[in-house]
CSV table of N, CA and C in Angstrom, one decimal:
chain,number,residue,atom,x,y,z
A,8,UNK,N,27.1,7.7,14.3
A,8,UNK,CA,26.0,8.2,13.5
A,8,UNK,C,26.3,8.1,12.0
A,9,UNK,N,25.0,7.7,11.1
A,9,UNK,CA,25.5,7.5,9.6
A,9,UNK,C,25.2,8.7,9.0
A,10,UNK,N,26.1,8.7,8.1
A,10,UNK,CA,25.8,10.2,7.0
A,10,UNK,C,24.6,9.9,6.8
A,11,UNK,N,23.9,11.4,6.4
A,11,UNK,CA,22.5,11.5,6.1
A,11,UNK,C,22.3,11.1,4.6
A,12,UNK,N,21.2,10.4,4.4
A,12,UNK,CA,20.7,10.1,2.9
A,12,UNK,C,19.6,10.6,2.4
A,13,UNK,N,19.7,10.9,0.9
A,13,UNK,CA,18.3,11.6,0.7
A,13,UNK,C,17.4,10.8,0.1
A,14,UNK,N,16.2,11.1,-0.1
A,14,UNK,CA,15.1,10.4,-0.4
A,14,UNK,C,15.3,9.5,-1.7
A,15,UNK,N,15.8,9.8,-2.6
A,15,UNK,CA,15.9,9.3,-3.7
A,15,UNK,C,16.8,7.7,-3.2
A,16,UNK,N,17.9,7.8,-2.2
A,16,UNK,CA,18.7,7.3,-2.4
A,16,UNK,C,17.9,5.9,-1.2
A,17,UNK,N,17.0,6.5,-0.3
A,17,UNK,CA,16.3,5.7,0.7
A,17,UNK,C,15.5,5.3,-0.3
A,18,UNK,N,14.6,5.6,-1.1
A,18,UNK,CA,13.4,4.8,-1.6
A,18,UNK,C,14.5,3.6,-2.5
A,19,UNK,N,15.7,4.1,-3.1
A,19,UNK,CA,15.9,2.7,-3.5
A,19,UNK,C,16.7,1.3,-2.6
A,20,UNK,N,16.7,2.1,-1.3
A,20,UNK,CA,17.7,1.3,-0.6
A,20,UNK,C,16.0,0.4,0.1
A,21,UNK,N,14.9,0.6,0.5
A,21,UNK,CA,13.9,-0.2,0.7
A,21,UNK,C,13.4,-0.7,-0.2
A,22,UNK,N,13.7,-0.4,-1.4
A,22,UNK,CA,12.8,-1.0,-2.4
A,22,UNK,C,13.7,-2.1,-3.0
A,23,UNK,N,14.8,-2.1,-2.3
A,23,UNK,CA,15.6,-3.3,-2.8
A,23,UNK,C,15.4,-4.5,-2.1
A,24,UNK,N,14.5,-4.2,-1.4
A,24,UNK,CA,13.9,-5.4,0.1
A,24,UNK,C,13.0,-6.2,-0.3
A,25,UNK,N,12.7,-6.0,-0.7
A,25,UNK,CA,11.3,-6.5,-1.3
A,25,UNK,C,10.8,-6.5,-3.0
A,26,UNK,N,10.2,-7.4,-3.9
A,26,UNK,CA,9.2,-7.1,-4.9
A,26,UNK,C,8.1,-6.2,-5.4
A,27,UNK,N,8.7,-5.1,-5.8
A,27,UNK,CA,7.1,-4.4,-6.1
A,27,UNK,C,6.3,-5.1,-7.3
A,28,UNK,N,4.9,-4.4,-7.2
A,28,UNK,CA,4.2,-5.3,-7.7
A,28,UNK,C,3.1,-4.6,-8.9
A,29,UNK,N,3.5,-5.4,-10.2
A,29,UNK,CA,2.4,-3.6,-11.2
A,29,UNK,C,0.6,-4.3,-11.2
A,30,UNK,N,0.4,-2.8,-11.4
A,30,UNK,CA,-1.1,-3.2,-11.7
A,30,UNK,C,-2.3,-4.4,-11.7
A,31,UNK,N,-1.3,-5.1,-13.4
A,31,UNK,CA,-2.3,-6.5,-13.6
A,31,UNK,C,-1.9,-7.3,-12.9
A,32,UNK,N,-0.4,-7.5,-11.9
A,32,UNK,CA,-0.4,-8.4,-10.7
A,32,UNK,C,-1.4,-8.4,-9.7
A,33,UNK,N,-1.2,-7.3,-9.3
A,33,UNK,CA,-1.5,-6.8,-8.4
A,33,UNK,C,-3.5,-7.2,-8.4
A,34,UNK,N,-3.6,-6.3,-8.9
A,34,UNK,CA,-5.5,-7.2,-9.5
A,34,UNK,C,-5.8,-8.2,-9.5
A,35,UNK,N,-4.7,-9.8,-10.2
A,35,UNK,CA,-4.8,-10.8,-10.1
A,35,UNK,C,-5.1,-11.2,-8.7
A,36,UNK,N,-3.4,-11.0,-8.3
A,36,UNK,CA,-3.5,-11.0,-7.1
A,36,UNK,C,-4.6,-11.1,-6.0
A,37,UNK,N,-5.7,-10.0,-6.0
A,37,UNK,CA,-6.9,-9.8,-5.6
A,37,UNK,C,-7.5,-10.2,-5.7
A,38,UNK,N,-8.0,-10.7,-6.9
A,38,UNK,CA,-9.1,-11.5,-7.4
A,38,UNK,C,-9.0,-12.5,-7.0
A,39,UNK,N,-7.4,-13.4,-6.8
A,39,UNK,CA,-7.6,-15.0,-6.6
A,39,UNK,C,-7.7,-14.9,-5.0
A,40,UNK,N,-7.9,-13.9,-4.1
A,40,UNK,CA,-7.6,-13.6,-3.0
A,40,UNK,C,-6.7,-13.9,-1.9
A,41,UNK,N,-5.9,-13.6,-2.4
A,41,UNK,CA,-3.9,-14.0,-2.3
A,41,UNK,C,-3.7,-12.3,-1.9
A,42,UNK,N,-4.3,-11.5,-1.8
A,42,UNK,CA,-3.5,-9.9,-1.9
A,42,UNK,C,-4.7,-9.2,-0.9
A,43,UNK,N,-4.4,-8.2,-0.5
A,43,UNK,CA,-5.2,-7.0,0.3
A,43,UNK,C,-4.8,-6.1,0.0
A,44,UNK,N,-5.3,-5.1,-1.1
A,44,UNK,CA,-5.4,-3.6,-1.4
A,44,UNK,C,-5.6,-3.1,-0.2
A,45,UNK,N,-4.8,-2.0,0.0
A,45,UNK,CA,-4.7,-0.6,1.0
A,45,UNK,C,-4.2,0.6,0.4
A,46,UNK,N,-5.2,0.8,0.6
A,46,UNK,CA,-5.3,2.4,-0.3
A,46,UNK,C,-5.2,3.4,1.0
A,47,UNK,N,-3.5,4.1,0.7
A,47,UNK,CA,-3.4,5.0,1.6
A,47,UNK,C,-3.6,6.6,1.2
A,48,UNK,N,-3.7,6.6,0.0
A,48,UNK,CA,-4.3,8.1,-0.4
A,48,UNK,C,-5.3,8.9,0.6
A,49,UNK,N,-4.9,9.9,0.5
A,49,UNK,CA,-5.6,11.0,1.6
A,49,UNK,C,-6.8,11.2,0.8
A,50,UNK,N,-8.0,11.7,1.8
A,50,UNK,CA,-9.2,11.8,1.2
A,50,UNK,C,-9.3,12.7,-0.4
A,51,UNK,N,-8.7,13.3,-0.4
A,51,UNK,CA,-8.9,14.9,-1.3
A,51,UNK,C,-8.5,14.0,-2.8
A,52,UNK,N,-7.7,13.1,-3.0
A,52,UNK,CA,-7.5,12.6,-3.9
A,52,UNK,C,-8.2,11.4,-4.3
A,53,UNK,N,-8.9,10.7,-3.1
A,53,UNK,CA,-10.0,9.6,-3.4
A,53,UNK,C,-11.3,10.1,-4.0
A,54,UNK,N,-11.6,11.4,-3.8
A,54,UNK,CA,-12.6,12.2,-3.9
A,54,UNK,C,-12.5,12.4,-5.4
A,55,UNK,N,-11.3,12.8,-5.8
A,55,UNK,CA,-10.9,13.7,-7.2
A,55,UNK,C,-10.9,12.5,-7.9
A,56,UNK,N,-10.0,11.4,-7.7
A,56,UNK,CA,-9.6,10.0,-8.5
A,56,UNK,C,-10.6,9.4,-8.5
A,57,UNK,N,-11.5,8.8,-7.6
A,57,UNK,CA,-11.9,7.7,-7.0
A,57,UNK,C,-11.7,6.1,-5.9
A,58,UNK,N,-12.3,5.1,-5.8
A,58,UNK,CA,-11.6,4.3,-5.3
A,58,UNK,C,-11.1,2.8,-6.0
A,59,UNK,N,-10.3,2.2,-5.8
A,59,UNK,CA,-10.3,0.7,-5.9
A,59,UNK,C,-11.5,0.0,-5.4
A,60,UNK,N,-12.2,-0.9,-6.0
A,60,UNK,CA,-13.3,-1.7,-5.6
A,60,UNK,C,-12.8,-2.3,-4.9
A,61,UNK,N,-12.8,-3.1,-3.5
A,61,UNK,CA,-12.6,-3.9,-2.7
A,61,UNK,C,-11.5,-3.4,-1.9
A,62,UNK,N,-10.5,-2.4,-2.2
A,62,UNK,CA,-9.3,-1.8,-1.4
A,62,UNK,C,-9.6,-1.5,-0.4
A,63,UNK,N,-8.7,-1.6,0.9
A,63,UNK,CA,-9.1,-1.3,2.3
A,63,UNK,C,-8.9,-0.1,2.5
A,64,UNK,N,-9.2,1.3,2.8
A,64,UNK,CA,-8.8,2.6,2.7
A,64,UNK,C,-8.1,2.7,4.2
A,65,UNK,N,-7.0,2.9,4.3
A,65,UNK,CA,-6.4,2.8,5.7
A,65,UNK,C,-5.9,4.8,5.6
A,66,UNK,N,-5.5,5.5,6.3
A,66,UNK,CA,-5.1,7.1,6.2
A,66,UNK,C,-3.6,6.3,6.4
A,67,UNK,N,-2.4,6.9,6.0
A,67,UNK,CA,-1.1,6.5,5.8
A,67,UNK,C,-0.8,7.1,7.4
A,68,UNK,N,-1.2,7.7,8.0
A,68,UNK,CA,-0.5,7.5,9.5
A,68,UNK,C,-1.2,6.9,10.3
A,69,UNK,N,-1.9,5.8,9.8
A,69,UNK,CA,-2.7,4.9,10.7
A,69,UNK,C,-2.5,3.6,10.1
A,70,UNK,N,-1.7,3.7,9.4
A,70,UNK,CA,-1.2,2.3,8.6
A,70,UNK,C,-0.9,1.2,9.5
A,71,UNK,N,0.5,1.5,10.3
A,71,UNK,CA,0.9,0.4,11.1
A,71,UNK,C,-0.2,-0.1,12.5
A,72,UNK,N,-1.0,0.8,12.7
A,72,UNK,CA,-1.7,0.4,13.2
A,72,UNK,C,-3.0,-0.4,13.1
A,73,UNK,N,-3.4,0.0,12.4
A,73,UNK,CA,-4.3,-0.8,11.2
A,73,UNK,C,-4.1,-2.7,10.5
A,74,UNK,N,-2.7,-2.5,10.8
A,74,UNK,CA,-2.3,-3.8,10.3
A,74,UNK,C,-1.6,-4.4,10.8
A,75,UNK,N,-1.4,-4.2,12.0
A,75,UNK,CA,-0.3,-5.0,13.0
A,75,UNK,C,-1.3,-5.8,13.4
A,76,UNK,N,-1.5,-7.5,13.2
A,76,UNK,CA,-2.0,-8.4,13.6
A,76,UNK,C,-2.0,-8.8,14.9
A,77,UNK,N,-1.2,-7.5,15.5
A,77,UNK,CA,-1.3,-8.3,17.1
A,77,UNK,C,-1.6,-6.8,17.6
A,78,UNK,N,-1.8,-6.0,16.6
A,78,UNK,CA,-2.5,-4.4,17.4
A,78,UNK,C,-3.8,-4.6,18.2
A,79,UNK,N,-4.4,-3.8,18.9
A,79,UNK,CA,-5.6,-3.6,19.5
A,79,UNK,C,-6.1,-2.4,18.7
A,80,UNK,N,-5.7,-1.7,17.8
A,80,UNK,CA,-6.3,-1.0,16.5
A,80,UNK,C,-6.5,-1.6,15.5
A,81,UNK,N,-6.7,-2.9,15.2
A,81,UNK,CA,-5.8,-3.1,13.9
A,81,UNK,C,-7.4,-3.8,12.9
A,82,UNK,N,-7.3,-3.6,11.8
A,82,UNK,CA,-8.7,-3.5,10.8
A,82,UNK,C,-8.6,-5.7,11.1
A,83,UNK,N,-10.2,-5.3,10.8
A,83,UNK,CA,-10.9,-7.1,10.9
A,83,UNK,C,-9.4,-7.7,9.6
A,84,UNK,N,-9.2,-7.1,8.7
A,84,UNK,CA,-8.8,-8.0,7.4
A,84,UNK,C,-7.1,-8.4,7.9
A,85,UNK,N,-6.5,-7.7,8.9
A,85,UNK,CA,-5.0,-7.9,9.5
A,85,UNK,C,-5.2,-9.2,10.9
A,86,UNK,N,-5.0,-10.1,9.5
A,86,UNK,CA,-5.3,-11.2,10.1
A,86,UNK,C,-4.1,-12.5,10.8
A,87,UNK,N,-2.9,-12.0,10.2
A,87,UNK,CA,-2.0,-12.8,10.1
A,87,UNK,C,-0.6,-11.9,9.3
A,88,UNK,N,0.4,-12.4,10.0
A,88,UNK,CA,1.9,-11.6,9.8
A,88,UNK,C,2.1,-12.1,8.3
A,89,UNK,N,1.5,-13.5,7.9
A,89,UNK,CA,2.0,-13.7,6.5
A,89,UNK,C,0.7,-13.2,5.2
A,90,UNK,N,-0.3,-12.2,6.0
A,90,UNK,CA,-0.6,-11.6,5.1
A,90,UNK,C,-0.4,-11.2,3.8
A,91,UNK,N,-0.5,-11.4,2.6
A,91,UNK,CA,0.0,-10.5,0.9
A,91,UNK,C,-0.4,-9.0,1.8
A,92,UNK,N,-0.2,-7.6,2.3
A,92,UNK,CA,-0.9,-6.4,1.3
A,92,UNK,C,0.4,-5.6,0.6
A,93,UNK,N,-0.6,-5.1,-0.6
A,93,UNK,CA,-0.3,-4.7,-1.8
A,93,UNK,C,-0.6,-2.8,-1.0
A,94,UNK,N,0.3,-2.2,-1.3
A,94,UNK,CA,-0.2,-0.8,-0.5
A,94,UNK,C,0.1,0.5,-1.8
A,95,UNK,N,-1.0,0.8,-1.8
A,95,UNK,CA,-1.2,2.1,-2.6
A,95,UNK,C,-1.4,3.3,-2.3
A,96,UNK,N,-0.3,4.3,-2.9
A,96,UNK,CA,-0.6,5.5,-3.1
A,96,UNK,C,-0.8,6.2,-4.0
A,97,UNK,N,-1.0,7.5,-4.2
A,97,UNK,CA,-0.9,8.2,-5.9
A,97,UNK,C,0.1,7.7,-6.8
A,98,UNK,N,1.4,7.7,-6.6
A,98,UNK,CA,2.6,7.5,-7.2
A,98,UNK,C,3.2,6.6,-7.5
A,99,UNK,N,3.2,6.0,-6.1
A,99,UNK,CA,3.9,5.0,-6.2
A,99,UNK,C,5.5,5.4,-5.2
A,100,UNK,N,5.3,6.5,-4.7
A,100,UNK,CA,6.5,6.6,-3.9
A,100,UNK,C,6.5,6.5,-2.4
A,101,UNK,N,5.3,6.6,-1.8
A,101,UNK,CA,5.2,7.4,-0.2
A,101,UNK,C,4.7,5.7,0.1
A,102,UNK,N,4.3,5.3,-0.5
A,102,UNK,CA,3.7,3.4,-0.3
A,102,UNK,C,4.6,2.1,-0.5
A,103,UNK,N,6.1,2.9,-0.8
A,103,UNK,CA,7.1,2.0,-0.4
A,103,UNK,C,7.9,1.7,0.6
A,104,UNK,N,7.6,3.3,1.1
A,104,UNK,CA,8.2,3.7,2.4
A,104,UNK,C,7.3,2.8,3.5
A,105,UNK,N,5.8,3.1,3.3
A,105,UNK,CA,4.6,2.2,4.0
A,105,UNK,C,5.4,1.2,4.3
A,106,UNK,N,5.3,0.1,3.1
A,106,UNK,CA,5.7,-0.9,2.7
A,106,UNK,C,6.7,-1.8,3.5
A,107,UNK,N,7.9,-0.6,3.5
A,107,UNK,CA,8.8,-1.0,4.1
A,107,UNK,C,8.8,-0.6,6.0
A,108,UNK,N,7.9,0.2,6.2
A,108,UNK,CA,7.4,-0.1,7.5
A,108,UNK,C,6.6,-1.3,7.9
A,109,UNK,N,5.7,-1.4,7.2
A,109,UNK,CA,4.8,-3.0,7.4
A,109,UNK,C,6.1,-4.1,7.8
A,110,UNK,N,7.0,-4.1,6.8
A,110,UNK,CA,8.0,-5.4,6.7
A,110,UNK,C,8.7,-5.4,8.2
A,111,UNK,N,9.0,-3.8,8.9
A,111,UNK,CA,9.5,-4.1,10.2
A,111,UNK,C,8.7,-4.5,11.4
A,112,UNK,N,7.1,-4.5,10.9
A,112,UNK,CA,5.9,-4.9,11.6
A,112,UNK,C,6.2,-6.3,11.6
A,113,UNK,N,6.9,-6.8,10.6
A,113,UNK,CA,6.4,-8.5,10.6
A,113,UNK,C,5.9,-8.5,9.4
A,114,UNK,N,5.4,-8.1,8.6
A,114,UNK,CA,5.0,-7.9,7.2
A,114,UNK,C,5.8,-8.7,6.0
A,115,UNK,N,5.8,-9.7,6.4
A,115,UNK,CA,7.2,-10.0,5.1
A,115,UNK,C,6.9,-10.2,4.2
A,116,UNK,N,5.5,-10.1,3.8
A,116,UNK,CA,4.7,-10.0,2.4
A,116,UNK,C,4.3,-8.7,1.6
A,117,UNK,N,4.3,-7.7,2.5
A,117,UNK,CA,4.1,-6.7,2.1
A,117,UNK,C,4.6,-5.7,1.0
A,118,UNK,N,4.2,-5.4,0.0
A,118,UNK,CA,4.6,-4.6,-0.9
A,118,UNK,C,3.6,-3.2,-1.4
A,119,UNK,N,4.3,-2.8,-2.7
A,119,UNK,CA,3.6,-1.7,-2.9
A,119,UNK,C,3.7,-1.8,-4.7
A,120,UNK,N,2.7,-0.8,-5.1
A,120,UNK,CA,1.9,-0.2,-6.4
A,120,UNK,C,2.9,0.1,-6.9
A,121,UNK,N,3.7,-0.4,-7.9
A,121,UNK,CA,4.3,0.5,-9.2
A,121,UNK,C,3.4,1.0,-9.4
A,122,UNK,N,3.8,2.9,-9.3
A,122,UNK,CA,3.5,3.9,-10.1
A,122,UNK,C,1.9,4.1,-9.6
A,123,UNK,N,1.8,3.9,-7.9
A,123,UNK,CA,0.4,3.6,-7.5
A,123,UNK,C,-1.0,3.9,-8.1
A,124,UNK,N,-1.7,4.2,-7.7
A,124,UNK,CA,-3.0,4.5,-7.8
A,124,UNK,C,-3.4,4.5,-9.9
A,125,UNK,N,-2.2,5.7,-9.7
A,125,UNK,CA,-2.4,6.3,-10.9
A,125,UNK,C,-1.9,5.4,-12.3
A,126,UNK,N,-1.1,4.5,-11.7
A,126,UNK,CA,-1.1,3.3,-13.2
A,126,UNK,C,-2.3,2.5,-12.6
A,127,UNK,N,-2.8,1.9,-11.6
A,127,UNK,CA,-4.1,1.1,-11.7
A,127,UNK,C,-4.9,1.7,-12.6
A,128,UNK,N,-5.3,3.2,-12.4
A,128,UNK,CA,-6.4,3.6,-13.0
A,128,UNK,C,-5.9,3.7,-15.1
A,129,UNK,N,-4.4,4.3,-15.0
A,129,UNK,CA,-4.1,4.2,-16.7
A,129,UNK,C,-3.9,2.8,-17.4
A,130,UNK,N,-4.4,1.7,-16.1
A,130,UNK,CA,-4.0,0.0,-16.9
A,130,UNK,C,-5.5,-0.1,-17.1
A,131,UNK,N,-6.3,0.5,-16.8
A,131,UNK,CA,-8.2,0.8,-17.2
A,131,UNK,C,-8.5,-0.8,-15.9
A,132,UNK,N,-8.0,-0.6,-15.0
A,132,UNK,CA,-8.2,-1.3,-14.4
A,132,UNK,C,-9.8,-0.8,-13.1
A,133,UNK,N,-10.1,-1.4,-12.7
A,133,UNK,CA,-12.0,-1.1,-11.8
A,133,UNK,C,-11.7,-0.4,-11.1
A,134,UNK,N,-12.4,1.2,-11.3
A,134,UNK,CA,-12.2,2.5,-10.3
A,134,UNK,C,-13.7,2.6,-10.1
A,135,UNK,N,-14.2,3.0,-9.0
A,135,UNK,CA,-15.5,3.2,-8.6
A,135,UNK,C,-15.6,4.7,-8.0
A,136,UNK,N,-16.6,5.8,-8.6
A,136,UNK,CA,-16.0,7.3,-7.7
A,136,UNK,C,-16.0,6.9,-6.4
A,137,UNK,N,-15.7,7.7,-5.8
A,137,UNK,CA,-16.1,8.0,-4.1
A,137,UNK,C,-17.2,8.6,-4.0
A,138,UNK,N,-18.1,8.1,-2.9
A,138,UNK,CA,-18.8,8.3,-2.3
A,138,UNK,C,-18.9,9.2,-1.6
């Protein structure tokens, strides 16, 4: 059994797996339609914040299900293991961890929001309230 690690020390150990991705990538990204926003913020903060125009809203414990291309849950847009998604939360911390679940899905594209949600919205990048 391995010694126990704490959070600080896991988020940098998966985030050394992968490329995170900021803001104006990230949007580009989307636009040229190379990327899938997944917005896993819980409602209460979609409501307060708003949303990403075009982000898929997945609930973060329905993530891998949602996107496992060979699930029988899994959203019309989880189309393929070499999918881009780009996965967002408020911070930028709990959507790495995502992140790095997707990758043991098969995900090997998958990444996450520098500084989530909340730098898209301070890059003045398209927030639309919620509905």
């Amino acid at each position: 059994m391995s010694a126990p690690v704490g959070i600080d020390a896991l988020l940098e150990r998966v985030r050394s797996t992968y490329t995170r991705i900021g803001p104006a990538q990230a949007y580009e990204a989307f636009l040229a339609g190379d990327a899938l926003l997944v917005d896993i913020r819980y409602q209460a903060l979609r409501e307060r914040d708003g949303l990403i125009p075009g982000a898929l809203v997945v609930e973060r414990n329905e993530l891998e299900w949602r996107l496992d291309p060979q699930g029988s849950h899994r959203a019309a847009e989880a189309t393929s293991h070499d999918l881009r998604v780009v996965v967002i939360c408020n911070e930028g911390y709990a959507s790495s961890l995502a992140a790095a679940s997707l990758h043991a899905l098969g995900l090997h594209r998958a990444t996450d929001l520098t500084g989530g949600f909340q730098s898209w919205k301070s890059a003045g990048l398209p927030v639309a309230p919620a509905s």
